[in-house]
PDB file of C-alpha atoms in Angstrom:
ATOM      1  CA  UNK A   1      21.734  -8.804 -19.129  1.00 82.00           C
ATOM      2  CA  UNK A   2      18.449  -7.083 -19.933  1.00 87.00           C
ATOM      3  CA  UNK A   3      16.689  -9.395 -17.484  1.00 91.00           C
ATOM      4  CA  UNK A   4      18.729  -7.719 -14.725  1.00 92.00           C
ATOM      5  CA  UNK A   5      18.555  -4.178 -16.096  1.00 95.00           C
ATOM      6  CA  UNK A   6      14.758  -4.053 -15.973  1.00 96.00           C
ATOM      7  CA  UNK A   7      14.552  -4.663 -12.203  1.00 97.00           C
ATOM      8  CA  UNK A   8      17.245  -2.025 -11.633  1.00 98.00           C
ATOM      9  CA  UNK A   9      15.192   0.466 -13.623  1.00 97.00           C
ATOM     10  CA  UNK A  10      12.154  -0.385 -11.498  1.00 98.00           C
ATOM     11  CA  UNK A  11      14.223   0.057  -8.333  1.00 98.00           C
ATOM     12  CA  UNK A  12      15.303   3.525  -9.480  1.00 98.00           C
ATOM     13  CA  UNK A  13      11.651   4.429 -10.030  1.00 98.00           C
ATOM     14  CA  UNK A  14      10.690   3.146  -6.552  1.00 98.00           C
ATOM     15  CA  UNK A  15      13.634   4.940  -4.961  1.00 98.00           C
ATOM     16  CA  UNK A  16      12.621   8.205  -6.624  1.00 98.00           C
ATOM     17  CA  UNK A  17       8.985   7.772  -5.629  1.00 98.00           C
ATOM     18  CA  UNK A  18       9.848   6.929  -2.028  1.00 98.00           C
ATOM     19  CA  UNK A  19      12.248   9.864  -1.781  1.00 98.00           C
ATOM     20  CA  UNK A  20       9.695  12.298  -3.202  1.00 98.00           C
ATOM     21  CA  UNK A  21       7.034  10.992  -0.828  1.00 97.00           C
ATOM     22  CA  UNK A  22       9.301  11.495   2.176  1.00 97.00           C
ATOM     23  CA  UNK A  23      10.205  15.004   1.009  1.00 98.00           C
ATOM     24  CA  UNK A  24       6.523  15.900   0.598  1.00 98.00           C
ATOM     25  CA  UNK A  25       5.746  14.521   4.052  1.00 96.00           C
ATOM     26  CA  UNK A  26       8.648  15.953   6.041  1.00 96.00           C
ATOM     27  CA  UNK A  27       9.882  18.837   3.852  1.00 97.00           C
ATOM     28  CA  UNK A  28      12.933  20.416   5.506  1.00 96.00           C
ATOM     29  CA  UNK A  29      12.412  18.148   8.527  1.00 96.00           C
ATOM     30  CA  UNK A  30      13.664  15.240   6.423  1.00 96.00           C
ATOM     31  CA  UNK A  31      17.156  15.944   7.747  1.00 96.00           C
ATOM     32  CA  UNK A  32      15.937  14.837  11.186  1.00 94.00           C
ATOM     33  CA  UNK A  33      14.560  11.539   9.893  1.00 94.00           C
ATOM     34  CA  UNK A  34      17.824   9.626  10.174  1.00 94.00           C
ATOM     35  CA  UNK A  35      16.286   6.150   9.949  1.00 95.00           C
ATOM     36  CA  UNK A  36      14.624   7.016   6.646  1.00 97.00           C
ATOM     37  CA  UNK A  37      17.755   8.674   5.279  1.00 98.00           C
ATOM     38  CA  UNK A  38      19.797   5.601   6.164  1.00 98.00           C
ATOM     39  CA  UNK A  39      17.357   3.368   4.294  1.00 98.00           C
ATOM     40  CA  UNK A  40      17.409   5.621   1.228  1.00 98.00           C
ATOM     41  CA  UNK A  41      21.209   5.737   1.281  1.00 98.00           C
ATOM     42  CA  UNK A  42      21.513   1.957   1.520  1.00 99.00           C
ATOM     43  CA  UNK A  43      19.008   1.486  -1.299  1.00 99.00           C
ATOM     44  CA  UNK A  44      20.838   4.032  -3.472  1.00 99.00           C
ATOM     45  CA  UNK A  45      24.183   2.320  -2.833  1.00 99.00           C
ATOM     46  CA  UNK A  46      22.809  -1.056  -3.868  1.00 99.00           C
ATOM     47  CA  UNK A  47      21.217   0.413  -7.002  1.00 99.00           C
ATOM     48  CA  UNK A  48      24.515   2.087  -7.910  1.00 99.00           C
ATOM     49  CA  UNK A  49      26.450  -1.138  -7.308  1.00 99.00           C
ATOM     50  CA  UNK A  50      24.071  -3.040  -9.579  1.00 98.00           C
ATOM     51  CA  UNK A  51      24.473  -0.463 -12.352  1.00 98.00           C
ATOM     52  CA  UNK A  52      28.262  -0.649 -12.053  1.00 98.00           C
ATOM     53  CA  UNK A  53      28.170  -4.452 -12.058  1.00 97.00           C
ATOM     54  CA  UNK A  54      25.917  -4.621 -15.111  1.00 96.00           C
ATOM     55  CA  UNK A  55      28.069  -2.085 -16.934  1.00 96.00           C
ATOM     56  CA  UNK A  56      31.225  -4.095 -16.326  1.00 94.00           C
ATOM     57  CA  UNK A  57      29.679  -7.424 -17.273  1.00 94.00           C
ATOM     58  CA  UNK A  58      28.125  -5.969 -20.416  1.00 93.00           C
ATOM     59  CA  UNK A  59      31.523  -4.624 -21.445  1.00 93.00           C
ATOM     60  CA  UNK A  60      33.136  -8.018 -20.831  1.00 89.00           C
ATOM     61  CA  UNK A  61      30.410  -9.776 -22.807  1.00 88.00           C
ATOM     62  CA  UNK A  62      30.973  -7.376 -25.706  1.00 90.00           C
ATOM     63  CA  UNK A  63      34.743  -7.913 -25.575  1.00 89.00           C
ATOM     64  CA  UNK A  64      34.943 -11.654 -24.917  1.00 86.00           C
ATOM     65  CA  UNK A  65      31.608 -13.045 -25.968  1.00 84.00           C
ATOM     66  CA  UNK A  66      29.083 -14.906 -23.858  1.00 80.00           C
ATOM     67  CA  UNK A  67      31.132 -18.091 -23.514  1.00 80.00           C
ATOM     68  CA  UNK A  68      34.267 -16.489 -22.052  1.00 74.00           C
ATOM     69  CA  UNK A  69      32.380 -14.130 -19.744  1.00 75.00           C
ATOM     70  CA  UNK A  70      30.024 -16.791 -18.390  1.00 83.00           C
ATOM     71  CA  UNK A  71      31.462 -16.802 -14.885  1.00 88.00           C
ATOM     72  CA  UNK A  72      31.194 -13.031 -14.603  1.00 89.00           C
ATOM     73  CA  UNK A  73      27.609 -13.191 -15.809  1.00 90.00           C
ATOM     74  CA  UNK A  74      26.834 -15.794 -13.147  1.00 93.00           C
ATOM     75  CA  UNK A  75      28.408 -13.657 -10.409  1.00 95.00           C
ATOM     76  CA  UNK A  76      26.585 -10.547 -11.636  1.00 95.00           C
ATOM     77  CA  UNK A  77      23.258 -12.368 -11.575  1.00 96.00           C
ATOM     78  CA  UNK A  78      23.874 -13.561  -8.018  1.00 97.00           C
ATOM     79  CA  UNK A  79      24.963 -10.119  -6.848  1.00 98.00           C
ATOM     80  CA  UNK A  80      22.114  -8.245  -8.535  1.00 98.00           C
ATOM     81  CA  UNK A  81      19.501 -10.665  -7.215  1.00 98.00           C
ATOM     82  CA  UNK A  82      20.723 -10.198  -3.659  1.00 98.00           C
ATOM     83  CA  UNK A  83      21.130  -6.437  -4.018  1.00 99.00           C
ATOM     84  CA  UNK A  84      17.601  -6.147  -5.437  1.00 98.00           C
ATOM     85  CA  UNK A  85      16.249  -7.958  -2.368  1.00 98.00           C
ATOM     86  CA  UNK A  86      18.108  -5.532  -0.096  1.00 99.00           C
ATOM     87  CA  UNK A  87      16.749  -2.525  -2.024  1.00 99.00           C
ATOM     88  CA  UNK A  88      13.232  -3.918  -1.750  1.00 98.00           C
ATOM     89  CA  UNK A  89      13.619  -4.453   1.999  1.00 98.00           C
ATOM     90  CA  UNK A  90      15.014  -0.948   2.566  1.00 98.00           C
ATOM     91  CA  UNK A  91      12.226   0.731   0.605  1.00 98.00           C
ATOM     92  CA  UNK A  92       9.496  -1.387   2.214  1.00 97.00           C
ATOM     93  CA  UNK A  93      10.679  -0.525   5.716  1.00 97.00           C
ATOM     94  CA  UNK A  94      10.302   3.187   5.027  1.00 96.00           C
ATOM     95  CA  UNK A  95       6.557   2.659   5.537  1.00 93.00           C
ATOM     96  CA  UNK A  96       6.557  -0.427   7.768  1.00 95.00           C
ATOM     97  CA  UNK A  97       9.144  -0.230  10.531  1.00 95.00           C
ATOM     98  CA  UNK A  98       9.684  -0.122  14.271  1.00 94.00           C
ATOM     99  CA  UNK A  99      11.590   3.162  14.340  1.00 92.00           C
ATOM    100  CA  UNK A 100       9.644   4.513  17.302  1.00 93.00           C
ATOM    101  CA  UNK A 101      10.433   1.447  19.407  1.00 95.00           C
ATOM    102  CA  UNK A 102      14.104   1.527  18.393  1.00 92.00           C
ATOM    103  CA  UNK A 103      14.323   5.225  19.265  1.00 91.00           C
ATOM    104  CA  UNK A 104      12.643   4.610  22.632  1.00 92.00           C
ATOM    105  CA  UNK A 105      15.106   1.825  23.434  1.00 90.00           C
ATOM    106  CA  UNK A 106      18.014   4.107  22.543  1.00 90.00           C
ATOM    107  CA  UNK A 107      16.600   6.894  24.715  1.00 92.00           C
ATOM    108  CA  UNK A 108      16.139   4.560  27.686  1.00 90.00           C
ATOM    109  CA  UNK A 109      19.648   3.197  27.237  1.00 89.00           C
ATOM    110  CA  UNK A 110      21.076   6.719  27.271  1.00 91.00           C
ATOM    111  CA  UNK A 111      19.042   7.688  30.327  1.00 91.00           C
ATOM    112  CA  UNK A 112      20.264   4.628  32.225  1.00 86.00           C
ATOM    113  CA  UNK A 113      23.788   4.997  30.855  1.00 84.00           C
ATOM    114  CA  UNK A 114      23.598   1.516  29.451  1.00 82.00           C
ATOM    115  CA  UNK A 115      21.356  -1.499  29.644  1.00 77.00           C
ATOM    116  CA  UNK A 116      19.354  -1.308  32.921  1.00 70.00           C
ATOM    117  CA  UNK A 117      20.310  -4.799  34.124  1.00 74.00           C
ATOM    118  CA  UNK A 118      23.663  -6.570  33.890  1.00 72.00           C
ATOM    119  CA  UNK A 119      24.070  -8.544  30.713  1.00 70.00           C
ATOM    120  CA  UNK A 120      26.948 -10.600  32.067  1.00 76.00           C
ATOM    121  CA  UNK A 121      27.462 -11.722  35.618  1.00 67.00           C
TER     122      UNK A 121
END
């Protein structure tokens, strides 16, 4: 399972680096950066889930051997691969996003008390 543990370790390093960068940039104003906080939270959840998954599968491999725990290993590999992609996407969008546009759309929607034209007729 070491081939899955290494990427998780790298994700933790990227998560830490991204978090520290945001804290240096926004300081106490970070609490107002909800889009960034959401991304960090989602990345942290996926990292945690991968660690828990790897821990469980490693325990099963130790108890049952590689042959009996093969299915769990397969599932863990699939889960960790997908979770790693989500972590990567969340951390990448901290720097490259359309937050301003999304916020503007939300503001306009609030001002118009909904979408300005009927969606359904």
